[in-house]
Short mmCIF file of C-alpha atoms in Angstrom, two decimals:
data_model
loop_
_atom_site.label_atom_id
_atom_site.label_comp_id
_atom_site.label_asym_id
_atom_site.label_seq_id
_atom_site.Cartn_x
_atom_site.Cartn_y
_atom_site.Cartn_z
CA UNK A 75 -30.38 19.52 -9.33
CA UNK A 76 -29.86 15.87 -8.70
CA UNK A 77 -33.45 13.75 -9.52
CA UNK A 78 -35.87 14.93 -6.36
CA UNK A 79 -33.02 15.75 -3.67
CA UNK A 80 -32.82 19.49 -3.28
CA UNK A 81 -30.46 19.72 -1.03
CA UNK A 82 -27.78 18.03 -3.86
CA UNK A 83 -26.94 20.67 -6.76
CA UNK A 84 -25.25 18.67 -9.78
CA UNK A 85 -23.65 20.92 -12.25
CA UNK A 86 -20.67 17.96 -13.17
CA UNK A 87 -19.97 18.79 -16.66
CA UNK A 88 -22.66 21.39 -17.23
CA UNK A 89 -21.65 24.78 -15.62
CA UNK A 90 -22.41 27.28 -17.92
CA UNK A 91 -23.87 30.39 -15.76
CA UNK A 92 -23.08 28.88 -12.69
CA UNK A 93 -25.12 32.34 -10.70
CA UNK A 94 -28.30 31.51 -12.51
CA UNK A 95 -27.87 27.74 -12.00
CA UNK A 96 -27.52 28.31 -7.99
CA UNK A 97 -30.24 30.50 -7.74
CA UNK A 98 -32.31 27.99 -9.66
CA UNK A 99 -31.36 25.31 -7.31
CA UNK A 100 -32.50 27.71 -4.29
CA UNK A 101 -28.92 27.71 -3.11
CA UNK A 102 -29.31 28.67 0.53
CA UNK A 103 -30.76 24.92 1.10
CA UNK A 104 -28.03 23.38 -1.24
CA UNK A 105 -25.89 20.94 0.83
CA UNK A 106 -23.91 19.07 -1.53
CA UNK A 107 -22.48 20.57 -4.84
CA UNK A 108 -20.63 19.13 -7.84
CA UNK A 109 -19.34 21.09 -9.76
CA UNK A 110 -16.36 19.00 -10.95
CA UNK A 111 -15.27 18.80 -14.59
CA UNK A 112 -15.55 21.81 -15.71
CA UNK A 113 -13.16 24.00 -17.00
CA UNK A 114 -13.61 26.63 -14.20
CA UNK A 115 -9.72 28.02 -13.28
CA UNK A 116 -10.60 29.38 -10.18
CA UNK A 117 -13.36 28.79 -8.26
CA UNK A 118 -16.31 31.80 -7.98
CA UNK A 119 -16.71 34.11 -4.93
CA UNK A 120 -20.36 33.11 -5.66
CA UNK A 121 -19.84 29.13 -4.76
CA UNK A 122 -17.81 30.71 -1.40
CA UNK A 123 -20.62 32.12 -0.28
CA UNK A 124 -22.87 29.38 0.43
CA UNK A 125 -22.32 29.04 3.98
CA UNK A 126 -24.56 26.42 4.30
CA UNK A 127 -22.51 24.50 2.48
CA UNK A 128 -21.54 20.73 3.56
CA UNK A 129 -19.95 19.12 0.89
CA UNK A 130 -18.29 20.79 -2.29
CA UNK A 131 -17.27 19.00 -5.05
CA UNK A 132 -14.69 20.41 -7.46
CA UNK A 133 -12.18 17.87 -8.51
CA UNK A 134 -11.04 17.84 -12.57
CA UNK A 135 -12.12 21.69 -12.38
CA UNK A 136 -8.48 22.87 -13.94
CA UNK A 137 -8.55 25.32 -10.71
CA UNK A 138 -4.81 26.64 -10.15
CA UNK A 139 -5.53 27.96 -6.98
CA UNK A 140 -8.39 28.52 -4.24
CA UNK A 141 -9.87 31.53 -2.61
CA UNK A 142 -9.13 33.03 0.74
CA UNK A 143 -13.24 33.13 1.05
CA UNK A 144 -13.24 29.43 0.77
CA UNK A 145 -12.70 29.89 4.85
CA UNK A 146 -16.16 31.48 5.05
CA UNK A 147 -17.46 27.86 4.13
CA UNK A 148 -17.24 27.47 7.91
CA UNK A 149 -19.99 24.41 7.60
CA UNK A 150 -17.87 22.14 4.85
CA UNK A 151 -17.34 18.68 6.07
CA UNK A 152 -16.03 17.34 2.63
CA UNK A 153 -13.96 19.11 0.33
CA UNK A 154 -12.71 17.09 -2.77
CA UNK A 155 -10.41 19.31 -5.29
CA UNK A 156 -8.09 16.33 -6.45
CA UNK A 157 -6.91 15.98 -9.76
CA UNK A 158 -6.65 20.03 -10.44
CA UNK A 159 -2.97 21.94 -10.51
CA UNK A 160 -3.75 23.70 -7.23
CA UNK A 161 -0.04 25.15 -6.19
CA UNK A 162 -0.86 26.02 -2.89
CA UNK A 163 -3.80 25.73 -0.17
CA UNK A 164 -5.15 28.86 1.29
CA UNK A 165 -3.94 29.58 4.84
CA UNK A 166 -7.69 29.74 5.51
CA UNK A 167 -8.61 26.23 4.68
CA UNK A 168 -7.82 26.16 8.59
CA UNK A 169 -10.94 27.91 9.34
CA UNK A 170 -13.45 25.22 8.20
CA UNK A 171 -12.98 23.28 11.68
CA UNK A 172 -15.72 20.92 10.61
CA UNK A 173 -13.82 19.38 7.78
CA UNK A 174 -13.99 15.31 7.82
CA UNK A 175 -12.51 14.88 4.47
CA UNK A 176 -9.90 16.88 2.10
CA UNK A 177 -8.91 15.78 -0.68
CA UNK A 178 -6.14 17.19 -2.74
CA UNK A 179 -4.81 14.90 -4.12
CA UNK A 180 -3.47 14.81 -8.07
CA UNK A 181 -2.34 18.37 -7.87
CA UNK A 182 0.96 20.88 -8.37
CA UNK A 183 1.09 21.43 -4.47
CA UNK A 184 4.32 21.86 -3.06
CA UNK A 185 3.75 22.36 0.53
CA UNK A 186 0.94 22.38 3.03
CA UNK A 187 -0.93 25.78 5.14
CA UNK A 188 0.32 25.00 9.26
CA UNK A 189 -3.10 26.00 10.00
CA UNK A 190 -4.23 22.23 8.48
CA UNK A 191 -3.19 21.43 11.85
CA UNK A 192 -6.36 23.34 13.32
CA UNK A 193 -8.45 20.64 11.26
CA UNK A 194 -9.34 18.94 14.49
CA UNK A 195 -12.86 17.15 12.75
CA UNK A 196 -10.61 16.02 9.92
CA UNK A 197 -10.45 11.83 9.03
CA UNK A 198 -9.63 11.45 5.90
CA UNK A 199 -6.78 13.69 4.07
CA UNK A 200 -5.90 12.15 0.84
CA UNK A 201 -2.55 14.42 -0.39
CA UNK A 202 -1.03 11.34 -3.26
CA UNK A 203 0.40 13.11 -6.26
CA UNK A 204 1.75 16.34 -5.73
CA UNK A 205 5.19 17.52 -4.98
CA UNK A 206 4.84 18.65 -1.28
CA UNK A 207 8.22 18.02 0.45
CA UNK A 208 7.55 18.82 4.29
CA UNK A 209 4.49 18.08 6.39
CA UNK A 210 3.38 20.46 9.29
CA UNK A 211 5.01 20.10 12.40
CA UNK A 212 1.74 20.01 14.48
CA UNK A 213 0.11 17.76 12.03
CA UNK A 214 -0.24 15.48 15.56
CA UNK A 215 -2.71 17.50 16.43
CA UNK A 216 -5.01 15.96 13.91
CA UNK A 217 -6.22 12.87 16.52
CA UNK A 218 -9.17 12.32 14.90
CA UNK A 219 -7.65 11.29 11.63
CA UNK A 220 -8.10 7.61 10.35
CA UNK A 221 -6.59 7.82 6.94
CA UNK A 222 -3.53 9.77 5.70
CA UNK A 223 -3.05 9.00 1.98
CA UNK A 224 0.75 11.31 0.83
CA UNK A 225 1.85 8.38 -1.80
CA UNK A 226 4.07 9.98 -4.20
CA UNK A 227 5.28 13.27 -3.56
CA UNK A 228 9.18 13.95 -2.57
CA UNK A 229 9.11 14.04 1.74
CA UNK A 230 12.56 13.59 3.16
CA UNK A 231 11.61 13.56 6.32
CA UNK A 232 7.91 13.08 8.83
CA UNK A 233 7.66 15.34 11.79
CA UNK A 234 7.49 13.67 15.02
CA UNK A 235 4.04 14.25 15.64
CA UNK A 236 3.04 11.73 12.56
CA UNK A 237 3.59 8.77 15.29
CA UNK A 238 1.18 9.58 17.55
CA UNK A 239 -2.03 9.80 15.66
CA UNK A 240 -4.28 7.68 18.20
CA UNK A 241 -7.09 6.86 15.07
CA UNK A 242 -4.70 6.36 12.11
CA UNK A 243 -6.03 3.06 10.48
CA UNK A 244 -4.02 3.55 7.16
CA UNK A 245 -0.72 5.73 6.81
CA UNK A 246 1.01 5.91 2.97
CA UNK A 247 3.74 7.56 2.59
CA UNK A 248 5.31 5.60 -0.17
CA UNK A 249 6.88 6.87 -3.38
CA UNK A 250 8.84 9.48 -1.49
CA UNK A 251 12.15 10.09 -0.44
CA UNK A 252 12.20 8.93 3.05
CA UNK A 253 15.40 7.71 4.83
CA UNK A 254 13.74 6.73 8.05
CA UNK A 255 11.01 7.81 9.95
CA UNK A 256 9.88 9.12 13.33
CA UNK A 257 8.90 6.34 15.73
CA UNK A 258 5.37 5.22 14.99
CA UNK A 259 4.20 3.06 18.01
CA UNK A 260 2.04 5.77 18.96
CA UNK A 261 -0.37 4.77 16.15
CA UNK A 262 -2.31 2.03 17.73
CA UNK A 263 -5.05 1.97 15.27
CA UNK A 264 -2.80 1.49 12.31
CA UNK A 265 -3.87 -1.88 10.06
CA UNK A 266 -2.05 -0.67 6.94
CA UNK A 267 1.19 0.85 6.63
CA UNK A 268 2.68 1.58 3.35
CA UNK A 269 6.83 2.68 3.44
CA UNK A 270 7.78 0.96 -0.10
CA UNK A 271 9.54 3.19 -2.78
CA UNK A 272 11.40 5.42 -0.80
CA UNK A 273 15.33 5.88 0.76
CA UNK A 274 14.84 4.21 3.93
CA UNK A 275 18.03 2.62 4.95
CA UNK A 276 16.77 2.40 8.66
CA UNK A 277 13.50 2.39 10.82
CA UNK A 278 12.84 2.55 14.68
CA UNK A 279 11.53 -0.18 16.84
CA UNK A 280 8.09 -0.88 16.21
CA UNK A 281 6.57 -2.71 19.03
CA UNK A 282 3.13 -1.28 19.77
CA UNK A 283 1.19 -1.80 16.63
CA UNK A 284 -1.25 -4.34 17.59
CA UNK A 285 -3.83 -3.90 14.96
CA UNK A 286 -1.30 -3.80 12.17
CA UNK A 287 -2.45 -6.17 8.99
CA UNK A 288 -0.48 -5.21 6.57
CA UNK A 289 3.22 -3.85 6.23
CA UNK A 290 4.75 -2.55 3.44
CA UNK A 291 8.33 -2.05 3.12
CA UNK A 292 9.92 -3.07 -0.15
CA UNK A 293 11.75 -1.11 -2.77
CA UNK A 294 13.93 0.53 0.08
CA UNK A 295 17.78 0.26 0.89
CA UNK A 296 17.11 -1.96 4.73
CA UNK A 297 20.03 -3.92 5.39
CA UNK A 298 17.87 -5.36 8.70
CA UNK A 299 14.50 -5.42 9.45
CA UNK A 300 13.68 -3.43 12.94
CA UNK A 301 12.63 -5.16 15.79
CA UNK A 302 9.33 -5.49 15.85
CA UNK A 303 6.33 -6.18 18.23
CA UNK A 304 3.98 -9.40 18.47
CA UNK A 305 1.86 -8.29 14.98
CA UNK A 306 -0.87 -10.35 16.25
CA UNK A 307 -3.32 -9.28 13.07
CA UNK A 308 -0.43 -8.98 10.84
CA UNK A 309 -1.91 -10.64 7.65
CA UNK A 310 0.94 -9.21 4.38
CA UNK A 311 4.35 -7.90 4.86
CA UNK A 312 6.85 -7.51 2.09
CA UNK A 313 10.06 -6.63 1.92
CA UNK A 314 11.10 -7.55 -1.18
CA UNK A 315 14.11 -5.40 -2.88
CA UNK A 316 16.02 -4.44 0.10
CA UNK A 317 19.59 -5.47 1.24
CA UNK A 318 18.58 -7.81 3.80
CA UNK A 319 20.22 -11.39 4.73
CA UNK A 320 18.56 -12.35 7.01
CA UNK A 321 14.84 -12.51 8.44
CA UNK A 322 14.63 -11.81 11.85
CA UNK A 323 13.32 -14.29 14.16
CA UNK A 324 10.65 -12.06 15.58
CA UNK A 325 8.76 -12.59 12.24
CA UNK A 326 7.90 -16.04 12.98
CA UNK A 327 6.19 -15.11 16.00
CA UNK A 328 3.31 -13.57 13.64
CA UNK A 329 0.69 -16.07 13.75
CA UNK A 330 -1.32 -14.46 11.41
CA UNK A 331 0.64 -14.00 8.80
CA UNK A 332 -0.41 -15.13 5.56
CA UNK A 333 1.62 -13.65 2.60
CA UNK A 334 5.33 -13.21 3.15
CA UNK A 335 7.21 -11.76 0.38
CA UNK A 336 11.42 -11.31 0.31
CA UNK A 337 12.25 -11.19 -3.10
CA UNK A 338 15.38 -10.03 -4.34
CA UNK A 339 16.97 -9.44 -1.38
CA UNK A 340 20.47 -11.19 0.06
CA UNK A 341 19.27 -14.12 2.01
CA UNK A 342 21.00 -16.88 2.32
CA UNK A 343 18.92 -19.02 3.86
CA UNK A 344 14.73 -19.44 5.31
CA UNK A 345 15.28 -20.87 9.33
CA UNK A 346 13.38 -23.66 9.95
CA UNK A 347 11.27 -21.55 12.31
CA UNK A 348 9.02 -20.39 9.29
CA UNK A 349 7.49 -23.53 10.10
CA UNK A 350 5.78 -21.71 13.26
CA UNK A 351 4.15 -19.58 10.92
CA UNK A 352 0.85 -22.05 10.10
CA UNK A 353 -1.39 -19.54 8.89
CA UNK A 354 0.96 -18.64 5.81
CA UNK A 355 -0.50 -19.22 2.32
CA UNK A 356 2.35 -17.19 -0.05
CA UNK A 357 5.75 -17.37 0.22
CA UNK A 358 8.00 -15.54 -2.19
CA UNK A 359 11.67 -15.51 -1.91
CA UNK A 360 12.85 -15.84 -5.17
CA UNK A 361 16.21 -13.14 -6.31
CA UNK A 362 17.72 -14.44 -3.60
CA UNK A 363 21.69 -16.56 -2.49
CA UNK A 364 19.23 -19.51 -0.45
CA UNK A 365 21.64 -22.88 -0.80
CA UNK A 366 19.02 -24.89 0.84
CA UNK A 367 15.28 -25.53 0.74
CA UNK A 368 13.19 -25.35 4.12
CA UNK A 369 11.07 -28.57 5.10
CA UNK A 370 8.56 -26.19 5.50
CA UNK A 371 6.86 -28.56 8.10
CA UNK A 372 3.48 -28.33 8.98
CA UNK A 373 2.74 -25.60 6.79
CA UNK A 374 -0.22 -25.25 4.20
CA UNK A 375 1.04 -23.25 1.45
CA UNK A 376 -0.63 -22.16 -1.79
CA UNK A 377 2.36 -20.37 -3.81
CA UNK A 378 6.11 -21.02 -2.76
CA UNK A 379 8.29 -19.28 -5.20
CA UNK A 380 12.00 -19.65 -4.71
CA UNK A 381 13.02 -19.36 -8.36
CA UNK A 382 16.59 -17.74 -9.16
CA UNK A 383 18.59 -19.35 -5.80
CA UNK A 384 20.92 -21.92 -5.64
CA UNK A 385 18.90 -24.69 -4.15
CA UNK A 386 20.38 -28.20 -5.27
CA UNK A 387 17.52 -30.52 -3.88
CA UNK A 388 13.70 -30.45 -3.40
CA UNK A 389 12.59 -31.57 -0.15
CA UNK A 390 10.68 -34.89 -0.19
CA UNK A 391 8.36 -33.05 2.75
CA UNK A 392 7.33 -30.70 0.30
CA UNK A 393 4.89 -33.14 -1.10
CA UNK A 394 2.80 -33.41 2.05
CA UNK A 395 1.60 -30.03 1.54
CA UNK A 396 -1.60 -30.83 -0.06
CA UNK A 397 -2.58 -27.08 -0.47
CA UNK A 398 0.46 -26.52 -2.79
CA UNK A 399 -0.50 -25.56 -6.03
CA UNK A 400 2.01 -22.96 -7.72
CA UNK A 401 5.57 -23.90 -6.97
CA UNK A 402 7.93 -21.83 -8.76
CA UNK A 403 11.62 -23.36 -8.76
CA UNK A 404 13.64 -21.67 -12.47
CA UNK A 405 16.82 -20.96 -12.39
CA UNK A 406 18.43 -22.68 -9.54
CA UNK A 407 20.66 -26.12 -9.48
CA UNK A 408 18.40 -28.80 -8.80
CA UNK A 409 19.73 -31.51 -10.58
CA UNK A 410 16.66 -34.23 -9.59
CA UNK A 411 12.71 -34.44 -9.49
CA UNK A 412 10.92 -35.95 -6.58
CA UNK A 413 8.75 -38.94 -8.05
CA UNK A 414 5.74 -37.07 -6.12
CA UNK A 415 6.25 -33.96 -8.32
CA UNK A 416 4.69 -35.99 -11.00
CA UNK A 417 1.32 -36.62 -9.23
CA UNK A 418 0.63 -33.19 -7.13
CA UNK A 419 -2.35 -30.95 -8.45
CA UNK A 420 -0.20 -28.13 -9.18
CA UNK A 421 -1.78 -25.23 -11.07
CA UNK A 422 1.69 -23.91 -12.24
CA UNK A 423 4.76 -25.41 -12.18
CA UNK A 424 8.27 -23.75 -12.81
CA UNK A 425 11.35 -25.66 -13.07
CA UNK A 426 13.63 -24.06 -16.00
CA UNK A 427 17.25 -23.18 -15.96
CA UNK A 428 18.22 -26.00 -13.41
CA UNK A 429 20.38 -28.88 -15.01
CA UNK A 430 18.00 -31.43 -14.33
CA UNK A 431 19.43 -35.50 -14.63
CA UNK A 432 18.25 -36.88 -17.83
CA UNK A 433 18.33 -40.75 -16.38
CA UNK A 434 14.90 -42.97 -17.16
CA UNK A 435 13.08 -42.16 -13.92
CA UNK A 436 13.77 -38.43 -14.49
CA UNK A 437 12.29 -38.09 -17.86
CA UNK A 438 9.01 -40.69 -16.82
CA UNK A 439 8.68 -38.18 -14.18
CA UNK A 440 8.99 -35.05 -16.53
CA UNK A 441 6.19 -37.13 -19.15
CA UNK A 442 3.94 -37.56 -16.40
CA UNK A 443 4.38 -33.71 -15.68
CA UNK A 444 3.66 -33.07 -19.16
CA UNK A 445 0.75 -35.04 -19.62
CA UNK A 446 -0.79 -33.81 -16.78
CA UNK A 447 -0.24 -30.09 -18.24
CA UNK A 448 -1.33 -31.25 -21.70
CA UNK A 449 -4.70 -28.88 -21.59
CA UNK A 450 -2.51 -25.79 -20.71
CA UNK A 451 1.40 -26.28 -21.24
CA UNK A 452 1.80 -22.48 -21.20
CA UNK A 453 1.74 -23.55 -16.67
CA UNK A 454 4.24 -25.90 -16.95
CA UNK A 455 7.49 -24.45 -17.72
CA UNK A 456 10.82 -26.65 -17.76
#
């Protein structure tokens, strides 16, 4: 028992005759058991009994697989058995229609029941680390889900359906081995979408995603972004390590946008149109072929990295932004410090690798630099 709550049976860590320890705990007014690490293998007829049931607990268990009685648990709402080496779900898992949240996450599974699909109740299904490699055709008809969590397994490819989830707020299915995916402007809920780590080499039109906040698309094989809708909320998107070289001009129509990250990518240059984006704050585009710095007018930046380009000059408008205070410039060709360098509050500073000048106003600039970062040199780095 849990401190003066009958209805919550605790046996985490401490199952030792788990028959006696229900019937202790009055088990027919038990809603909530834990019975989670423990070294239990499977889990016990008698635990599948307890129909009234709401919430079972039985992650870090070391179960390999689950009983076709768990579908007599037709009152479940929650059932957590992450982090076991579950092979395979029960075809009956489909029967407990009340189900809110599964999660199976951190197991051996390599594929999913098609009855999941009858989980109509079902919100959150957490499925990250296992080895499942198809998802259920129907899995569309799961409209009442808000968060659908398959990071790391080995998918190839999403079933149409996945698109049109009406209540999806957060859809991960990074750390696969996606090429593309199915279009998703169904989702109209969606505020996080997670794509990074997989194959993708293309992706479909997204235009109807108006509640999007954050996109993430890096560590893919995009040689162009799609084209994308007005983003109004969109707060994070990176795309860094792809194959693009350009940014398409639809991104500076997202006025929200506050962290924008293109590293290591093939751009050649940042339009001047960034400018329109006044809500930005980060700005990472270093690993890239950019020739020329932006003006960046207008905008009130707090990190700008462009390190490991081939920029030759720092604009003299950078020094209006008053909000700037990691700039991170190594390893391009700027040959010259702007005197105003010297005096901005920077926090960290990054200027090695570039053949600066080593005239009398550049090195009074650089001792001014240094004496400003005498308390910490480790943030000034030339």
């Amino acid at each position: 028992m849990s401190g003066s709550d009958p209805a919550f049976c605790d046996l985490r860590g401490n199952v030792t005759n788990l028959q006696g320890q229900l019937a202790e705990a009055k088990s027919e007014i038990v809603k909530t058991l834990d019975v989670g690490n423990n070294s239990l293998g499977s889990l016990p007829s008698v635990i599948c009994s307890l129909q009234h049931l709401t919430c079972l607990k039985a992650d870090e268990a070391n179960l390999t697989t689950l009983p076709d009685e768990i579908g007599n648990m037709v009152n479940l709402t929650s059932l957590e058995v992450q982090d076991n080496k579950l092979i395979a779900l029960p075809e009956t898992l489909g029967k407990l229609v009340k189900l809110t949240k599964l999660d199976a996450s951190a197991n051996e599974l390599k594929s999913l029941p098609s009855t999941i699909s009858n989980l109509l109740s079902l919100k959150t299904f957490l499925l990250f680390k296992n080895k499942v490699s198809a998802l259920p055709d129907d899995i569309g008809n799961l409209t009442a889900l808000e968060e659908f969590n398959a990071f790391n397994n080995v998918l190839i490819k999403l079933p149409k359906g996945i698109g049109t989830l009406p209540s999806l707020t957060e859809f991960n299915v990074a750390d696969n081995k996606l090429k593309t995916t199915p279009p998703l402007d169904g989702l109209t809920a969606l505020t996080r979408l997670a794509l990074f780590n997989n194959n993708l080499v293309m992706l479909p039109a997204m235009k109807n995603l108006p509640a999007l906040n954050k996109l993430e698309l890096y560590r893919n094989q995009l040689d162009r972004l799609p084209e994308f809708g007005p983003f109004a909320e969109l707060e994070e998107m990176i795309v860094t390590k792809n194959r693009l070289t350009e940014l398409p001009a639809c991104i500076f129509d997202f006025v929200s946008l506050q962290t924008l990250e293109a590293n290591s990518n093939f751009l050649t240059s940042i339009p001047d149109e960034i400018s329109k984006l006044v809500n930005l704050k980060r700005l990472m585009v270093e690993g890239n072929q950019i020739t020329t710095a932006p003006p960046l007018t207008g905008l009130k930046l707090a990190t700008l990295g462009m390190a490991d380009n081939q920029i030759t000059e720092i604009p003299e408008g950078w020094g209006k932004m008053a909000t700037l205070r990691n700039l991170l410039l190594g390893n391009n060709k700027i040959t010259a410090l702007p005197a105003w360098l010297a005096d901005a509050p920077m926090a960290r500073l990054s200027l090695d690798n570039n053949p600066l000048a080593s005239d009398a106003a550049q090195q009074e600039i650089v001792a001014k630099m240094r004496s400003r970062f005498a308390r910490d040199s480790s943030k000034l780095v030339l």
